PDB file of C-alpha atoms and ligand atoms in Angstrom:
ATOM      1  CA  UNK A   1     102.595-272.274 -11.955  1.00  0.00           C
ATOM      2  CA  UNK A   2      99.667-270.266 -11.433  1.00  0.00           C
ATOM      3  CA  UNK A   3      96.308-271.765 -12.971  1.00  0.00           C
ATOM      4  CA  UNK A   4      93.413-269.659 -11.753  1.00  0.00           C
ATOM      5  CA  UNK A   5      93.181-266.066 -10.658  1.00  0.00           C
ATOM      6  CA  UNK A   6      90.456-265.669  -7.902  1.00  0.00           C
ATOM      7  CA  UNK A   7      89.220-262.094  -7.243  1.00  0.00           C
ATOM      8  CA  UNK A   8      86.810-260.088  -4.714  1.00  0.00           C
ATOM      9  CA  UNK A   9      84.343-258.199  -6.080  1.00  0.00           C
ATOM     10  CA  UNK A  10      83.501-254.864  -4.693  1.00  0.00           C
ATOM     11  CA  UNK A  11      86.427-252.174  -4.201  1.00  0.00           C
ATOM     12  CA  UNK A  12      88.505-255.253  -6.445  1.00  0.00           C
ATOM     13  CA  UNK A  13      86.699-255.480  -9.557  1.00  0.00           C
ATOM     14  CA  UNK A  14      84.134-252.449  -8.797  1.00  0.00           C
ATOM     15  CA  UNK A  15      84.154-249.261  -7.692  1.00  0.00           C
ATOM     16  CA  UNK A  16      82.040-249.666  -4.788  1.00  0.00           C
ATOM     17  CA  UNK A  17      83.816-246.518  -3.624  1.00  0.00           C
ATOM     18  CA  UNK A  18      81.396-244.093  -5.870  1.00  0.00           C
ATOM     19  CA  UNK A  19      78.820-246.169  -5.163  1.00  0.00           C
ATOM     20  CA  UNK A  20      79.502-245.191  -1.448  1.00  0.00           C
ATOM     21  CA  UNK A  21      79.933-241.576  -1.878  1.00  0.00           C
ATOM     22  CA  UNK A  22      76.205-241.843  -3.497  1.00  0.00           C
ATOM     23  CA  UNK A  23      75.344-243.634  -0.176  1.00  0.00           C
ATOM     24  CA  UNK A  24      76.676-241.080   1.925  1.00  0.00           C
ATOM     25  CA  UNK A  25      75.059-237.634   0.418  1.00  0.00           C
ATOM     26  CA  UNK A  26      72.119-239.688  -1.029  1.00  0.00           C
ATOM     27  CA  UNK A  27      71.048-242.221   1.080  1.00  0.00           C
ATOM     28  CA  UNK A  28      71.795-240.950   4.340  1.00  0.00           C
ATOM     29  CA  UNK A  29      71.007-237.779   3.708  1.00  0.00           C
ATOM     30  CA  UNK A  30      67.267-239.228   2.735  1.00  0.00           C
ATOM     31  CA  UNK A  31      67.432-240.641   6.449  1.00  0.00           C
ATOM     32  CA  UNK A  32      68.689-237.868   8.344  1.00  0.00           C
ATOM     33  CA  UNK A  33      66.473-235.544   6.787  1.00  0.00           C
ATOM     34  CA  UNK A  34      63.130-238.243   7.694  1.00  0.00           C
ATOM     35  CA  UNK A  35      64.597-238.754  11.331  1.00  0.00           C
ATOM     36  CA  UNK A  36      65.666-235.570  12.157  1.00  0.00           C
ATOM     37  CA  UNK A  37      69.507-236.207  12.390  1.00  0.00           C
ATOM     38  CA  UNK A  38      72.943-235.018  10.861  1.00  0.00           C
ATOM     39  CA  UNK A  39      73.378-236.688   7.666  1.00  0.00           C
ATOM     40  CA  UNK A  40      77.464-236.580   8.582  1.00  0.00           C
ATOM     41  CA  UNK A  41      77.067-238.224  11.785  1.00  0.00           C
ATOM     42  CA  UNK A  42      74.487-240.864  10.501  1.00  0.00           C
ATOM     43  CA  UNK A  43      76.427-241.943   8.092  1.00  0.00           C
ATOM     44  CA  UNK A  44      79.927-242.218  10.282  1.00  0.00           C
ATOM     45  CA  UNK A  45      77.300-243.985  12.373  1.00  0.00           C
ATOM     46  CA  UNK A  46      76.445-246.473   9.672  1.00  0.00           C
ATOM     47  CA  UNK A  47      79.932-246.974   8.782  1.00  0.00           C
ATOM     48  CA  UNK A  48      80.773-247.638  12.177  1.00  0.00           C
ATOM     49  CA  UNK A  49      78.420-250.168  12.597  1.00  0.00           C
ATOM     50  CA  UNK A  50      79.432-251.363   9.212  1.00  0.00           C
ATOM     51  CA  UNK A  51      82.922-252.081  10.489  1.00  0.00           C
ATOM     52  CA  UNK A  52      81.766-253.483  13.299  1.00  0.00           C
ATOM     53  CA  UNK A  53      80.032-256.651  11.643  1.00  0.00           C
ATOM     54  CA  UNK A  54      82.519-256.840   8.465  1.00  0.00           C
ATOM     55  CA  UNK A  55      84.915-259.600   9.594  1.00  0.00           C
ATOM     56  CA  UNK A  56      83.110-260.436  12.928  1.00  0.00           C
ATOM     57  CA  UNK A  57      79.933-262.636  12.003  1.00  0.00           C
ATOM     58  CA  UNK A  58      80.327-265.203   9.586  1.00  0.00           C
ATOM     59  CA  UNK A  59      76.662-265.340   9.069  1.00  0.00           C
ATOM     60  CA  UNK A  60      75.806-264.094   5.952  1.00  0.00           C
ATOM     61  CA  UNK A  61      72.835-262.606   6.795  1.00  0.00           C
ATOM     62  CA  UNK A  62      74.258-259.544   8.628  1.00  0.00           C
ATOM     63  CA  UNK A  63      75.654-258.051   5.274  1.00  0.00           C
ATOM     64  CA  UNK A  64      71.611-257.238   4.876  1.00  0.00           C
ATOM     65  CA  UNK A  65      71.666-253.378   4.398  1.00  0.00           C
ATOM     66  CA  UNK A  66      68.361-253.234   6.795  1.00  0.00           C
ATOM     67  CA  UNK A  67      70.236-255.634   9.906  1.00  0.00           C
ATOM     68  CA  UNK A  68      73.049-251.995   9.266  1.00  0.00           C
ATOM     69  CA  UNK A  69      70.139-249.327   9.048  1.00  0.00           C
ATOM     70  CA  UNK A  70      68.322-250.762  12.246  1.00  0.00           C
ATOM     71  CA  UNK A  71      71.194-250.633  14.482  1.00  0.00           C
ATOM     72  CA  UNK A  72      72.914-247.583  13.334  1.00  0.00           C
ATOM     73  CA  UNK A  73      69.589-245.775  13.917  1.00  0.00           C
ATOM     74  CA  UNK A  74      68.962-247.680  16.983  1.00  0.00           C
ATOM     75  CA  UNK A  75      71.937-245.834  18.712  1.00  0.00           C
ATOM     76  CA  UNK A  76      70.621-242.141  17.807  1.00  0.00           C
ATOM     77  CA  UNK A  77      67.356-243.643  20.185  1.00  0.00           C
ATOM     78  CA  UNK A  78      65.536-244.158  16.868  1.00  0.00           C
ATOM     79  CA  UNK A  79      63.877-247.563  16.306  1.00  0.00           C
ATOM     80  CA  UNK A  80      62.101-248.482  12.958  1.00  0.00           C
ATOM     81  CA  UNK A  81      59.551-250.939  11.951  1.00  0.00           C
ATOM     82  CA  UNK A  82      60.103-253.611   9.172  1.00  0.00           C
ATOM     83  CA  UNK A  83      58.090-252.339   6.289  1.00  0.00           C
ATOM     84  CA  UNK A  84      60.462-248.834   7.208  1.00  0.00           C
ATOM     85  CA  UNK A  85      62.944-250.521   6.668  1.00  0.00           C
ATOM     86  CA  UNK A  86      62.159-252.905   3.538  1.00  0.00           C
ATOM     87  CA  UNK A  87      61.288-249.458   1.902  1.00  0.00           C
ATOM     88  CA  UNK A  88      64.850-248.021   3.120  1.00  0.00           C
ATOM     89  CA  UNK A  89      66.676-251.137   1.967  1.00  0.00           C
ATOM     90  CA  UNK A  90      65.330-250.286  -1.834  1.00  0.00           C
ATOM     91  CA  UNK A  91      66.065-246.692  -1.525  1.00  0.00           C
ATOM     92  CA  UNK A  92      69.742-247.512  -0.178  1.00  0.00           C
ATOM     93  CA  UNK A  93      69.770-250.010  -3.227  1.00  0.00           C
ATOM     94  CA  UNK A  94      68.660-247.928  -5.556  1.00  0.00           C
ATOM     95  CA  UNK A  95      71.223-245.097  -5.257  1.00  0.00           C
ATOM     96  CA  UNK A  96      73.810-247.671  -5.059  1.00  0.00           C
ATOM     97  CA  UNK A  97      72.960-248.963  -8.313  1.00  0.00           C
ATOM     98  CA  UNK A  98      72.667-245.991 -10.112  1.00  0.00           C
ATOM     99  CA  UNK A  99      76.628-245.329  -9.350  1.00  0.00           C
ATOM    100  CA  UNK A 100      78.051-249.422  -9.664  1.00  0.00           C
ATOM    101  CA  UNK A 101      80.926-249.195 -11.981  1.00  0.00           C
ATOM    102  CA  UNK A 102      83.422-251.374 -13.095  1.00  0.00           C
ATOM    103  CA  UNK A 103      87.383-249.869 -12.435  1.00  0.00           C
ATOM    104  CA  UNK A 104      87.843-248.195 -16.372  1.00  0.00           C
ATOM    105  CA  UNK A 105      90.958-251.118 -16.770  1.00  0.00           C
ATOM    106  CA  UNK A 106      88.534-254.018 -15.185  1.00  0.00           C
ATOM    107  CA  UNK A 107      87.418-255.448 -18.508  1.00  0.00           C
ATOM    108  CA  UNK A 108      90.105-255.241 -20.276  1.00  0.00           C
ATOM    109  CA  UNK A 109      92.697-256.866 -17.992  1.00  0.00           C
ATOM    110  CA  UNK A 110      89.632-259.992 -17.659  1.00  0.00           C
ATOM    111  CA  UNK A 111      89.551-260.139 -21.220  1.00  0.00           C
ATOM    112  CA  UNK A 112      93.719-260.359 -21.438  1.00  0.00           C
ATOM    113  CA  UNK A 113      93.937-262.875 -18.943  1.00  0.00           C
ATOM    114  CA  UNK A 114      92.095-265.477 -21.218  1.00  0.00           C
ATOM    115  CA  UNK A 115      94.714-268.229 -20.063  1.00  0.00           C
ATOM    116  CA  UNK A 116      93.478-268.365 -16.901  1.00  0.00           C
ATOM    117  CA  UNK A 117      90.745-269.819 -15.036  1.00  0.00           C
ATOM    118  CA  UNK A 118      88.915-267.203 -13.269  1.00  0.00           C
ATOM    119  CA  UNK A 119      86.665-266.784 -10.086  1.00  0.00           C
ATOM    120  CA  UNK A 120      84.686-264.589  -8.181  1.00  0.00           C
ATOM    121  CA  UNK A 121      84.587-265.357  -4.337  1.00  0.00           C
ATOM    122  CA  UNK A 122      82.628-262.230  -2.630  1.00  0.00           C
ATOM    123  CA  UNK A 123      80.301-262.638   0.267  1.00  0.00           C
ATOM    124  CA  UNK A 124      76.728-262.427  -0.389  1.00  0.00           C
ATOM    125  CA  UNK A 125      74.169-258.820   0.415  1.00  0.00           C
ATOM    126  CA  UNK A 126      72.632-260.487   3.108  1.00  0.00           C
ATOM    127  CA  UNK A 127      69.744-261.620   0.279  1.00  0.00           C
ATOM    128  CA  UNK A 128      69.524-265.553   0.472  1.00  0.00           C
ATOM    129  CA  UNK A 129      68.912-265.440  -3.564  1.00  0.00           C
ATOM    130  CA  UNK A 130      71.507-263.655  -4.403  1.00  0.00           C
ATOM    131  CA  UNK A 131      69.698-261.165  -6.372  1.00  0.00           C
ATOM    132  CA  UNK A 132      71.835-258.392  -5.479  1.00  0.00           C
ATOM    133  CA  UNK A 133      75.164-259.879  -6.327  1.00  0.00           C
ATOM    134  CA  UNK A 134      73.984-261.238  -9.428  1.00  0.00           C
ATOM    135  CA  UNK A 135      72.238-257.682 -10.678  1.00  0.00           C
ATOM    136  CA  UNK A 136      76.009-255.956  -9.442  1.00  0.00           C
ATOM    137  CA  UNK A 137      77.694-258.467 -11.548  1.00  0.00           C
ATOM    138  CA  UNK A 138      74.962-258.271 -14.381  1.00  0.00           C
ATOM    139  CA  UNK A 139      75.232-254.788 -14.288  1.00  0.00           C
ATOM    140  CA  UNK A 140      79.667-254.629 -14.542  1.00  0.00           C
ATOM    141  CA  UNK A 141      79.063-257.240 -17.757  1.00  0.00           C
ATOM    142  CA  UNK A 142      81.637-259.370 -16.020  1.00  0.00           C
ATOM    143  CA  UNK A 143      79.906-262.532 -15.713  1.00  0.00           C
ATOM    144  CA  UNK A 144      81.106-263.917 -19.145  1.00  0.00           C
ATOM    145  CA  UNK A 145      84.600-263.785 -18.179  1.00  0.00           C
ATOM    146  CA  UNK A 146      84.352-266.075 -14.752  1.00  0.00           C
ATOM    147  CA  UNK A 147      84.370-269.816 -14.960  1.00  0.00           C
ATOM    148  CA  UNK A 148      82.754-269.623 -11.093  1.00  0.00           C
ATOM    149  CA  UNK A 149      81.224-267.605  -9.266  1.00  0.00           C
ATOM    150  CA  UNK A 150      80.804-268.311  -5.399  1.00  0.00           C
ATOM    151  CA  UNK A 151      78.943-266.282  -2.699  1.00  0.00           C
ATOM    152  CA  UNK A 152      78.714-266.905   0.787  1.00  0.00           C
ATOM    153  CA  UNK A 153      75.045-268.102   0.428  1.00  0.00           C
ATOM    154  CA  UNK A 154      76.280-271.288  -0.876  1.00  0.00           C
ATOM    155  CA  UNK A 155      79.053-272.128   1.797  1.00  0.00           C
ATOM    156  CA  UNK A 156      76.838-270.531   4.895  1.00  0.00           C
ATOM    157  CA  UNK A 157      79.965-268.477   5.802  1.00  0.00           C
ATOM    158  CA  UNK A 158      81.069-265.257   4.968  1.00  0.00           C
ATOM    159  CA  UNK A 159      84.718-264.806   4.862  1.00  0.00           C
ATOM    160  CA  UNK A 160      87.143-265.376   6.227  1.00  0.00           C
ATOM    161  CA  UNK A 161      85.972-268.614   6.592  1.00  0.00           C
ATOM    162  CA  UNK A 162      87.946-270.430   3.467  1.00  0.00           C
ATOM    163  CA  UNK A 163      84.784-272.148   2.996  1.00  0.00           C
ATOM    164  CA  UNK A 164      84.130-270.518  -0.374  1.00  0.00           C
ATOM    165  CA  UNK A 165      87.372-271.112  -1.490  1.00  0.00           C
ATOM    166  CA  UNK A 166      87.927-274.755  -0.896  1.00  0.00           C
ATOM    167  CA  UNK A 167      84.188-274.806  -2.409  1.00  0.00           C
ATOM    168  CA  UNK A 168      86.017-273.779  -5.797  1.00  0.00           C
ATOM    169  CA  UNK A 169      88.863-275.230  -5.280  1.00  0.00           C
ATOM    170  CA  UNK A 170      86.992-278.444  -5.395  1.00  0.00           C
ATOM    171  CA  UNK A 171      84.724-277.575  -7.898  1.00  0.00           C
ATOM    172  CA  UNK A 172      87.663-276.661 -10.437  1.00  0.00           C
ATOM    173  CA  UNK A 173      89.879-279.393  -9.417  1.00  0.00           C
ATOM    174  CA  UNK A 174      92.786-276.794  -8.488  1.00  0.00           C
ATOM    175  CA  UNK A 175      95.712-276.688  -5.802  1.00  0.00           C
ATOM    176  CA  UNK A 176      95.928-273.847  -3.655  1.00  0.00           C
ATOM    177  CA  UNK A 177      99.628-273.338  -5.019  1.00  0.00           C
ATOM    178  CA  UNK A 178      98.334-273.135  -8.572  1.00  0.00           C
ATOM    179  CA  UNK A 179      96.111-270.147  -7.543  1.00  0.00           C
ATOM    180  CA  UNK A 180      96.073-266.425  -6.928  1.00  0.00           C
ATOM    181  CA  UNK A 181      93.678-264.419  -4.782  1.00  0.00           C
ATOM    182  CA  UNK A 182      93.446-260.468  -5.364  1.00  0.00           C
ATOM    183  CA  UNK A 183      91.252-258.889  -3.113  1.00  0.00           C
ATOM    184  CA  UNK A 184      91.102-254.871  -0.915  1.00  0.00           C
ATOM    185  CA  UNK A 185      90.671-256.781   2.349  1.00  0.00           C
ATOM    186  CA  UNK A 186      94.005-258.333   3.679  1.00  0.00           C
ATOM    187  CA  UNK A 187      92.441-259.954   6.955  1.00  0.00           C
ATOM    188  CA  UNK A 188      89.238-261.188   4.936  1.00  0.00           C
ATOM    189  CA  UNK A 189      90.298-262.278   1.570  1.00  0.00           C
ATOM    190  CA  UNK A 190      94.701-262.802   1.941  1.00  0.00           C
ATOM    191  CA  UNK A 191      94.826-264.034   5.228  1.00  0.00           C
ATOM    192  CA  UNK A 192      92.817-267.227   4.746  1.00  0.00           C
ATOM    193  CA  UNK A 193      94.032-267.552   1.013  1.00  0.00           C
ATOM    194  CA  UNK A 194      97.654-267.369   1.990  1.00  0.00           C
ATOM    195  CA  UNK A 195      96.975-269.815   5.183  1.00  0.00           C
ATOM    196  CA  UNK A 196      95.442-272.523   2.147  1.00  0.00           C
ATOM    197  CA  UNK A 197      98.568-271.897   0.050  1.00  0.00           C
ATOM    198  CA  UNK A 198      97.619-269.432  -2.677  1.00  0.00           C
ATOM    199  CA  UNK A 199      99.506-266.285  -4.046  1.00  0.00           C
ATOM    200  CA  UNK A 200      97.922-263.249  -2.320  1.00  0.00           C
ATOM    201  CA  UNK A 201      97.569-259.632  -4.099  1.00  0.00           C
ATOM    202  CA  UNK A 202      96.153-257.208  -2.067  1.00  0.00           C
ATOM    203  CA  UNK A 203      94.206-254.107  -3.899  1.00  0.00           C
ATOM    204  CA  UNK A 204      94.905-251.010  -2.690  1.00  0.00           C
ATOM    205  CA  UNK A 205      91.947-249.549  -3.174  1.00  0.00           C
ATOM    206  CA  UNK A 206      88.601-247.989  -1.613  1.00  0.00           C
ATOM    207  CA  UNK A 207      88.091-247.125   2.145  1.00  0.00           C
ATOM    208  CA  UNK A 208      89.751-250.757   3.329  1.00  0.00           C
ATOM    209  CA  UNK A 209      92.894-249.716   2.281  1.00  0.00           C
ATOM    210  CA  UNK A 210      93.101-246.390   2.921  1.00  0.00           C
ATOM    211  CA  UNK A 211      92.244-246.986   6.910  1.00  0.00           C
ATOM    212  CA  UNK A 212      95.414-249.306   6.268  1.00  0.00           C
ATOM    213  CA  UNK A 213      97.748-247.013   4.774  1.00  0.00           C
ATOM    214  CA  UNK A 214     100.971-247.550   6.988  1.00  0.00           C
ATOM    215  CA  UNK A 215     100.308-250.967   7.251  1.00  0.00           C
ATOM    216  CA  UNK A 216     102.318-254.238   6.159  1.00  0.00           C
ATOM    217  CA  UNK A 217     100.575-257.707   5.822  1.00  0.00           C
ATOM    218  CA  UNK A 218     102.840-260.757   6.205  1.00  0.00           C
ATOM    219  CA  UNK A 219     100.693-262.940   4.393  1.00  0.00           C
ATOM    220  CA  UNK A 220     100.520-260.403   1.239  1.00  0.00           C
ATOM    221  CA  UNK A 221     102.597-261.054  -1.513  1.00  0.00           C
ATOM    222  CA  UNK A 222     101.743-258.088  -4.041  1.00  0.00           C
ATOM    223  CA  UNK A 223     100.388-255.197  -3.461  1.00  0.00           C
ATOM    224  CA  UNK A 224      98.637-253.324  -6.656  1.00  0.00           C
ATOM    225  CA  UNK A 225      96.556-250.043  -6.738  1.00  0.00           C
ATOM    226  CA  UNK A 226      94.974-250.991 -10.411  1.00  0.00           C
ATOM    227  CA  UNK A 227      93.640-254.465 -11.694  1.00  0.00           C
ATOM    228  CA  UNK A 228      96.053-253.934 -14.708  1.00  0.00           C
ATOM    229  CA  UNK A 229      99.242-254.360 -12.666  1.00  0.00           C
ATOM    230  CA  UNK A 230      98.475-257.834 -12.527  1.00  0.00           C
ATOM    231  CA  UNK A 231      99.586-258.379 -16.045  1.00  0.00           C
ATOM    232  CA  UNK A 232     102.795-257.511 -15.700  1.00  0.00           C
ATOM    233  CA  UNK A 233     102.641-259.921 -12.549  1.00  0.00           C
ATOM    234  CA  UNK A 234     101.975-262.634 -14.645  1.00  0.00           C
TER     235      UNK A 234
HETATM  236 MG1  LIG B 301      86.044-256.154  -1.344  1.00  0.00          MG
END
């Protein structure tokens, strides 16, 4: 019997995926315009070098926008100093929080599944105190309906190290067989749930999915393209 849902955040509970259309005209468009570049090719650049850490460092640290800003420059021959950077970082920040948005069923489906423990498992922004996961989650109004709430700053290790999961699991006193994880990233947040035990939901939603289209997970169990779906799951 399932106890306790556990969910991703961003592109599972948010719509990081307007945020990132803000990033792309916005945001790189600020930088190609200051460094003399195509805003299109910086920013298939900086997703590019996105891609290449997400999954491949467990190091929480390299989700830090400026460690993704350095090296995507870096490869158009363009090197920046720190305080260049710091002040990119805010910018990149700022446009991304002026778009943050909830999914328009995200609340609603929380507030339904009041039977349930709930918990948020997302790795951290590359900011040891957190302060950008907790102003995302501050800024969804989400926080009152999550009994825990664990980043990778607290384990060390982004996923899919199942650190932060057997971190809750502990915390909560659960089995992995009394728990579901719904998350957009089948290798990062089903793989390792499904390997612990736990009934896996993948979110078919933002850029994740869509570069995954075709593609069948063996270790999924649902699939859903809205956070609603999961009450009729249930
Ligand atoms: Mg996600």
């Amino acid at each position: 019997m399932i106890k306790a849902i556990f969910f991703d955040l961003d592109d599972t509970l948010e719509n990081w995926w307007i945020a990132k259309t803000a990033i792309r005209d916005k945001f790189c468009g600020f930088v190609a315009k200051k460094y003399g570049l195509n805003r299109e090719e910086f920013f298939r650049m900086f997703v590019k070098v996105e891609y290449e850490i997400v999954g491949k460092s467990l190091n929480p640290m390299v989700y830090d926008r400026k460690v993704w800003v350095k090296e995507a420059l870096k490869r158009f021959g363009v090197k920046v100093g720190n305080k260049e950077l710091e002040s990119l970082d805010r910018l990149y920040w700022k446009i991304a929080f002026s778009k943050i948005k909830a999914y328009p069923d995200t609340i609603s489906t929380l507030r339904k599944l009041n039977k349930y423990k709930k918990v948020i498992i997302t790795d951290s922004d590359g900011d040891p105190k957190n302060e950008i996961k907790n102003k995302k989650i501050g800024k969804l109004k989400i926080r009152k309906y999550f009994d825990l709430i664990v980043t990778s700053n607290q384990t060390g290790k982004n996923k899919p190290d199942k650190g932060m999961w057997r971190f809750a699991l502990r915390k909560l006193k659960l089995k992995p067989s009394e728990c579901m994880m719904v998350g957009d990233k089948p290798e990062m947040d089903l793989k390792p749930t499904k390997d612990m035990g736990f009934t896996t939901v993948w979110m078919r939603k933002g850029d994740w999915a869509s570069q995954r289209k075709e593609k069948k997970f063996k270790y999924v169990d649902y699939e859903i393209t809205k956070i609603s779906e999961l009450l009729r799951m249930l």
